């Protein structure tokens, strides 16, 4: 059979179109991700989870560390917009101050996913979905554990000191709210001092030293908004000649390995889980969002509460 020049040309064009189409289909999804920083064991595990999941899923990840500064995060988001990434995901340093940059992302038709921490914006359409924990519920769980513990000494007044997370951040606001909501049911549970430890071990130790200097043996309970601050506080309590976990009951949130080690050593009484392993879920949701598929406005992770009594048994199962 003779092939005409026109037939050959048409075949060549079809092959070229097919190759272009295949190349387009094979183009990896590009995600811009802005992380809060590396302030804790939890955050480090969260970063590893996201980077590993992106690599495994074939997602091109443009990663930026904000070093706990909102201005760095805003710059990173604007850089992602300029680079025309397919999707932006970020864990906001604080709740407020995002309206302008998120409007810029929306104008550029780049969908935004929030991970771990929420934002407070007037227009909820500025982001597609939030993936993470219910921080208020975590605070409630911490408070509920203390309510149960207080039943052992029903006539005793328990003075609580609180190590808050970063001022203005969603977990700090919500974990405080949830805890206070529950302990308010018992008038003998009273927060006598509350100050930010900025979610870091060093700051947790520093603030606990100040609490001990001011209140000394009046302190019965420490409620820390994360494990790293609790671990820093444990050092301060020991240096003050007291026994953490006994002289001062310690309640914290996250469920990192360091907290389990402290519980096994008898220095921490309970940790409320907040899983950082959001990477696989984020990549899956990002693909759905870019494909235009409907996704829930809020996706909450499933978590538990681990008192010291189960720490040794549970420790081998911990992934972070």
Short mmCIF file of C-alpha atoms in Angstrom, two decimals:
data_model
loop_
_atom_site.label_atom_id
_atom_site.label_comp_id
_atom_site.label_asym_id
_atom_site.label_seq_id
_atom_site.Cartn_x
_atom_site.Cartn_y
_atom_site.Cartn_z
CA UNK A 1 0.00 0.00 0.00
CA UNK A 2 1.33 3.42 -0.98
CA UNK A 3 1.42 6.12 1.69
CA UNK A 4 0.89 9.63 0.39
CA UNK A 5 2.86 12.57 1.66
CA UNK A 6 -0.33 13.94 3.26
CA UNK A 7 -0.95 10.66 5.13
CA UNK A 8 2.61 10.56 6.43
CA UNK A 9 2.35 14.19 7.60
CA UNK A 10 -0.95 13.50 9.36
CA UNK A 11 0.53 10.44 11.09
CA UNK A 12 3.54 12.44 12.23
CA UNK A 13 1.27 15.15 13.65
CA UNK A 14 -0.82 12.57 15.53
CA UNK A 15 2.33 11.03 17.00
CA UNK A 16 3.59 14.45 18.07
CA UNK A 17 0.23 15.31 19.66
CA UNK A 18 0.20 11.97 21.46
CA UNK A 19 3.72 12.51 22.78
CA UNK A 20 2.82 16.04 23.95
CA UNK A 21 -0.30 14.72 25.65
CA UNK A 22 1.66 11.97 27.39
CA UNK A 23 4.30 14.41 28.52
CA UNK A 24 1.58 16.71 29.90
CA UNK A 25 -0.09 13.81 31.70
CA UNK A 26 3.23 12.74 33.16
CA UNK A 27 4.03 16.25 34.41
CA UNK A 28 4.48 15.99 38.20
CA UNK A 29 2.23 17.95 40.52
CA UNK A 30 4.15 20.91 41.97
CA UNK A 31 3.40 21.85 45.58
CA UNK A 32 4.70 24.85 47.47
CA UNK A 33 4.83 24.07 51.19
CA UNK A 34 5.65 26.58 53.92
CA UNK A 35 6.48 25.04 57.30
CA UNK A 36 6.31 26.89 60.64
CA UNK A 37 9.89 25.95 61.53
CA UNK A 38 11.67 23.22 63.48
CA UNK A 39 10.68 24.19 67.01
CA UNK A 40 9.93 20.72 68.34
CA UNK A 41 10.20 16.95 67.87
CA UNK A 42 6.63 17.08 66.55
CA UNK A 43 7.43 19.64 63.86
CA UNK A 44 10.52 17.75 62.72
CA UNK A 45 8.44 14.56 62.34
CA UNK A 46 5.79 16.54 60.45
CA UNK A 47 8.38 17.87 57.99
CA UNK A 48 9.85 14.39 57.43
CA UNK A 49 6.36 12.97 56.81
CA UNK A 50 5.58 15.63 54.19
CA UNK A 51 8.92 15.35 52.39
CA UNK A 52 8.84 11.53 52.35
CA UNK A 53 5.23 11.42 51.13
CA UNK A 54 5.96 13.91 48.33
CA UNK A 55 8.92 11.85 47.15
CA UNK A 56 6.95 8.61 47.28
CA UNK A 57 3.98 10.16 45.46
CA UNK A 58 6.05 11.81 42.72
CA UNK A 59 5.14 15.33 43.83
CA UNK A 60 7.68 18.10 43.20
CA UNK A 61 7.91 19.82 46.58
CA UNK A 62 9.13 23.39 46.96
CA UNK A 63 9.75 23.56 50.71
CA UNK A 64 10.26 26.73 52.78
CA UNK A 65 11.05 26.95 56.51
CA UNK A 66 9.52 30.10 58.06
CA UNK A 67 11.64 29.85 61.24
CA UNK A 68 8.51 30.72 63.26
CA UNK A 69 8.15 34.14 61.60
CA UNK A 70 4.97 35.10 59.79
CA UNK A 71 6.77 37.56 57.49
CA UNK A 72 8.97 34.70 56.20
CA UNK A 73 5.88 32.63 55.53
CA UNK A 74 4.13 35.42 53.61
CA UNK A 75 7.28 35.84 51.45
CA UNK A 76 7.33 32.09 50.78
CA UNK A 77 3.68 32.06 49.71
CA UNK A 78 4.28 34.98 47.34
CA UNK A 79 7.29 33.15 45.92
CA UNK A 80 5.12 30.07 45.28
CA UNK A 81 2.53 32.26 43.52
CA UNK A 82 5.26 33.80 41.33
CA UNK A 83 6.53 30.31 40.46
CA UNK A 84 2.98 29.29 39.46
CA UNK A 85 2.92 26.10 41.53
CA UNK A 86 -0.12 23.83 41.18
CA UNK A 87 -1.09 23.97 44.84
CA UNK A 88 0.05 25.72 48.01
CA UNK A 89 -0.01 24.08 51.45
CA UNK A 90 1.17 25.65 54.67
CA UNK A 91 1.07 25.38 58.43
CA UNK A 92 0.49 28.98 59.57
CA UNK A 93 2.66 30.45 62.32
CA UNK A 94 -0.30 32.41 63.72
CA UNK A 95 -4.05 32.56 62.94
CA UNK A 96 -4.50 36.14 61.72
CA UNK A 97 -2.97 38.35 59.02
CA UNK A 98 -3.39 36.04 55.99
CA UNK A 99 -6.22 37.70 54.03
CA UNK A 100 -4.08 39.69 51.57
CA UNK A 101 -1.65 36.94 50.52
CA UNK A 102 -4.43 34.34 50.29
CA UNK A 103 -6.42 36.68 48.04
CA UNK A 104 -3.31 36.88 45.83
CA UNK A 105 -3.21 33.07 45.61
CA UNK A 106 -6.91 32.96 44.76
CA UNK A 107 -6.47 35.60 42.05
CA UNK A 108 -3.68 33.43 40.59
CA UNK A 109 -6.09 30.45 40.67
CA UNK A 110 -3.77 28.46 42.96
CA UNK A 111 -5.69 26.42 45.55
CA UNK A 112 -4.52 26.57 49.17
CA UNK A 113 -4.58 23.76 51.75
CA UNK A 114 -4.03 24.42 55.46
CA UNK A 115 -2.19 21.75 57.45
CA UNK A 116 -2.03 21.34 61.23
CA UNK A 117 -3.01 24.95 62.05
CA UNK A 118 -6.01 27.02 61.00
CA UNK A 119 -6.29 30.67 59.94
CA UNK A 120 -8.80 33.34 60.85
CA UNK A 121 -9.98 34.98 57.60
CA UNK A 122 -13.23 36.76 56.72
CA UNK A 123 -13.55 34.87 53.42
CA UNK A 124 -13.42 31.09 53.97
CA UNK A 125 -13.17 30.50 50.20
CA UNK A 126 -9.54 31.71 50.36
CA UNK A 127 -8.52 28.16 51.23
CA UNK A 128 -9.96 24.83 50.10
CA UNK A 129 -9.59 22.63 53.17
CA UNK A 130 -7.88 22.16 56.54
CA UNK A 131 -6.12 18.90 57.44
CA UNK A 132 -5.17 18.38 61.06
CA UNK A 133 -6.12 17.90 64.67
CA UNK A 134 -8.97 19.30 66.74
CA UNK A 135 -6.89 21.38 69.17
CA UNK A 136 -9.87 22.33 71.34
CA UNK A 137 -10.65 18.65 71.80
CA UNK A 138 -7.01 17.99 72.74
CA UNK A 139 -7.30 20.63 75.46
CA UNK A 140 -10.55 19.04 76.65
CA UNK A 141 -8.89 15.62 76.84
CA UNK A 142 -6.03 17.05 78.91
CA UNK A 143 -8.58 18.70 81.21
CA UNK A 144 -10.66 15.52 81.48
CA UNK A 145 -7.62 13.52 82.56
CA UNK A 146 -6.97 16.10 85.32
CA UNK A 147 -10.63 16.02 86.43
CA UNK A 148 -10.36 12.26 86.89
CA UNK A 149 -7.00 12.57 88.66
CA UNK A 150 -8.43 15.21 91.03
CA UNK A 151 -11.06 12.73 92.24
CA UNK A 152 -8.28 10.92 94.14
CA UNK A 153 -8.01 13.97 96.47
CA UNK A 154 -11.49 15.54 96.27
CA UNK A 155 -10.90 18.09 99.05
CA UNK A 156 -7.55 19.35 97.75
CA UNK A 157 -7.07 22.63 95.89
CA UNK A 158 -4.85 21.99 92.83
CA UNK A 159 -2.85 24.98 91.63
CA UNK A 160 -2.01 24.76 87.92
CA UNK A 161 0.68 26.53 85.92
CA UNK A 162 0.27 26.61 82.14
CA UNK A 163 2.95 26.70 79.46
CA UNK A 164 1.18 28.12 76.41
CA UNK A 165 2.26 27.67 72.81
CA UNK A 166 3.22 30.49 70.44
CA UNK A 167 1.07 33.57 71.08
CA UNK A 168 -1.69 33.89 68.47
CA UNK A 169 -1.22 30.36 67.08
CA UNK A 170 -4.26 28.10 66.65
CA UNK A 171 -3.01 25.30 68.94
CA UNK A 172 -2.16 27.75 71.74
CA UNK A 173 -5.56 29.44 71.57
CA UNK A 174 -7.56 26.23 71.22
CA UNK A 175 -5.67 24.04 73.70
CA UNK A 176 -6.12 26.73 76.34
CA UNK A 177 -9.82 27.07 75.56
CA UNK A 178 -10.54 23.33 75.65
CA UNK A 179 -8.62 22.80 78.90
CA UNK A 180 -10.29 25.70 80.70
CA UNK A 181 -13.72 24.61 79.49
CA UNK A 182 -13.32 21.24 81.24
CA UNK A 183 -11.44 22.18 84.43
CA UNK A 184 -14.03 24.91 85.02
CA UNK A 185 -16.34 22.10 86.17
CA UNK A 186 -14.22 21.74 89.34
CA UNK A 187 -13.76 24.97 91.36
CA UNK A 188 -10.75 23.42 93.16
CA UNK A 189 -8.74 23.39 89.91
CA UNK A 190 -7.20 26.82 89.43
CA UNK A 191 -4.65 28.17 86.90
CA UNK A 192 -2.38 30.45 88.96
CA UNK A 193 0.13 31.32 86.23
CA UNK A 194 0.06 31.10 82.42
CA UNK A 195 2.76 32.17 80.01
CA UNK A 196 4.00 31.30 76.53
CA UNK A 197 6.91 28.89 76.17
CA UNK A 198 6.75 29.29 72.37
CA UNK A 199 6.50 25.49 71.88
CA UNK A 200 10.26 25.10 72.48
CA UNK A 201 12.14 23.02 75.05
CA UNK A 202 14.52 25.87 75.99
CA UNK A 203 11.71 28.39 76.52
CA UNK A 204 9.65 25.80 78.44
CA UNK A 205 12.53 25.36 80.86
CA UNK A 206 13.08 29.12 81.20
CA UNK A 207 9.42 29.90 81.93
CA UNK A 208 9.07 26.96 84.36
CA UNK A 209 12.10 28.30 86.25
CA UNK A 210 10.27 31.62 86.61
CA UNK A 211 7.07 29.85 87.74
CA UNK A 212 9.03 27.92 90.39
CA UNK A 213 10.77 31.06 91.59
CA UNK A 214 7.44 32.86 91.98
CA UNK A 215 5.25 30.06 93.31
CA UNK A 216 7.58 27.27 94.48
CA UNK A 217 5.80 24.42 96.23
CA UNK A 218 2.38 26.01 95.68
CA UNK A 219 2.45 24.45 92.18
CA UNK A 220 0.61 21.12 92.03
CA UNK A 221 0.09 20.68 88.26
CA UNK A 222 1.82 21.73 85.05
CA UNK A 223 -0.23 21.84 81.83
CA UNK A 224 2.06 22.23 78.80
CA UNK A 225 0.67 22.87 75.33
CA UNK A 226 3.29 20.52 73.87
CA UNK A 227 5.71 17.81 74.95
CA UNK A 228 8.88 19.78 74.20
CA UNK A 229 7.93 22.53 76.65
CA UNK A 230 7.00 19.86 79.22
CA UNK A 231 10.41 18.18 78.79
CA UNK A 232 12.16 21.54 79.26
CA UNK A 233 10.03 22.15 82.37
CA UNK A 234 10.96 18.73 83.76
CA UNK A 235 14.63 19.82 83.71
CA UNK A 236 13.74 23.00 85.61
CA UNK A 237 11.72 21.05 88.22
CA UNK A 238 14.59 18.61 88.78
CA UNK A 239 17.13 21.42 89.08
CA UNK A 240 14.87 23.00 91.73
CA UNK A 241 15.19 19.77 93.77
CA UNK A 242 11.65 18.54 93.11
CA UNK A 243 10.34 15.35 91.50
CA UNK A 244 8.47 15.87 88.21
CA UNK A 245 5.49 13.58 87.85
CA UNK A 246 5.20 13.29 91.65
CA UNK A 247 5.67 16.66 93.37
CA UNK A 248 4.20 18.31 90.29
CA UNK A 249 1.76 16.41 88.05
CA UNK A 250 2.62 17.01 84.39
CA UNK A 251 0.13 16.95 81.51
CA UNK A 252 1.22 17.66 77.93
CA UNK A 253 0.16 17.32 74.31
CA UNK A 254 1.69 15.74 71.16
CA UNK A 255 2.70 12.18 72.00
CA UNK A 256 6.32 12.32 70.77
CA UNK A 257 8.84 9.65 71.74
CA UNK A 258 10.51 11.99 74.21
CA UNK A 259 7.25 12.23 76.15
CA UNK A 260 6.93 8.44 76.29
CA UNK A 261 10.50 8.19 77.56
CA UNK A 262 9.68 10.75 80.25
CA UNK A 263 6.55 8.79 81.24
CA UNK A 264 8.49 5.51 81.43
CA UNK A 265 10.97 7.32 83.73
CA UNK A 266 8.06 8.46 85.92
CA UNK A 267 8.59 12.15 85.14
CA UNK A 268 5.48 12.88 83.04
CA UNK A 269 1.94 11.71 83.83
CA UNK A 270 0.03 11.85 80.54
CA UNK A 271 0.34 13.03 76.94
CA UNK A 272 -2.56 13.73 74.60
CA UNK A 273 -1.80 12.60 71.06
CA UNK A 274 -1.51 15.04 68.14
CA UNK A 275 -0.25 13.16 65.09
CA UNK A 276 2.29 14.92 62.81
CA UNK A 277 2.17 12.20 60.15
CA UNK A 278 0.03 14.21 57.72
CA UNK A 279 2.18 13.75 54.60
CA UNK A 280 0.36 10.90 52.79
CA UNK A 281 -3.04 12.44 53.49
CA UNK A 282 -1.84 15.84 52.25
CA UNK A 283 -0.54 14.44 48.94
CA UNK A 284 -3.79 12.56 48.32
CA UNK A 285 -5.96 15.60 49.07
CA UNK A 286 -3.70 17.87 46.97
CA UNK A 287 -4.20 15.64 43.91
CA UNK A 288 -7.96 15.70 44.40
CA UNK A 289 -7.97 19.49 44.81
CA UNK A 290 -5.88 20.10 41.67
CA UNK A 291 -8.11 17.67 39.74
CA UNK A 292 -11.15 19.72 40.79
CA UNK A 293 -12.68 16.96 42.89
CA UNK A 294 -14.79 17.99 45.92
CA UNK A 295 -13.05 17.61 49.31
CA UNK A 296 -14.35 18.17 52.87
CA UNK A 297 -13.77 21.65 54.32
CA UNK A 298 -12.17 20.08 57.40
CA UNK A 299 -10.38 16.74 57.69
CA UNK A 300 -9.66 15.76 61.32
CA UNK A 301 -7.02 13.22 62.30
CA UNK A 302 -7.89 10.38 64.72
CA UNK A 303 -5.89 10.49 67.96
CA UNK A 304 -5.76 9.09 71.51
CA UNK A 305 -4.68 9.81 75.10
CA UNK A 306 -1.71 8.02 76.65
CA UNK A 307 -1.29 8.00 80.44
CA UNK A 308 2.02 6.91 81.99
CA UNK A 309 0.59 3.48 82.82
CA UNK A 310 0.56 2.45 79.13
CA UNK A 311 3.77 4.22 78.04
CA UNK A 312 6.14 1.23 78.13
CA UNK A 313 3.72 -0.98 76.19
CA UNK A 314 2.94 1.72 73.59
CA UNK A 315 6.48 3.07 73.11
CA UNK A 316 7.60 0.47 70.49
CA UNK A 317 4.62 1.52 68.31
CA UNK A 318 5.54 5.21 68.18
CA UNK A 319 6.67 6.49 64.79
CA UNK A 320 7.71 9.98 65.90
#
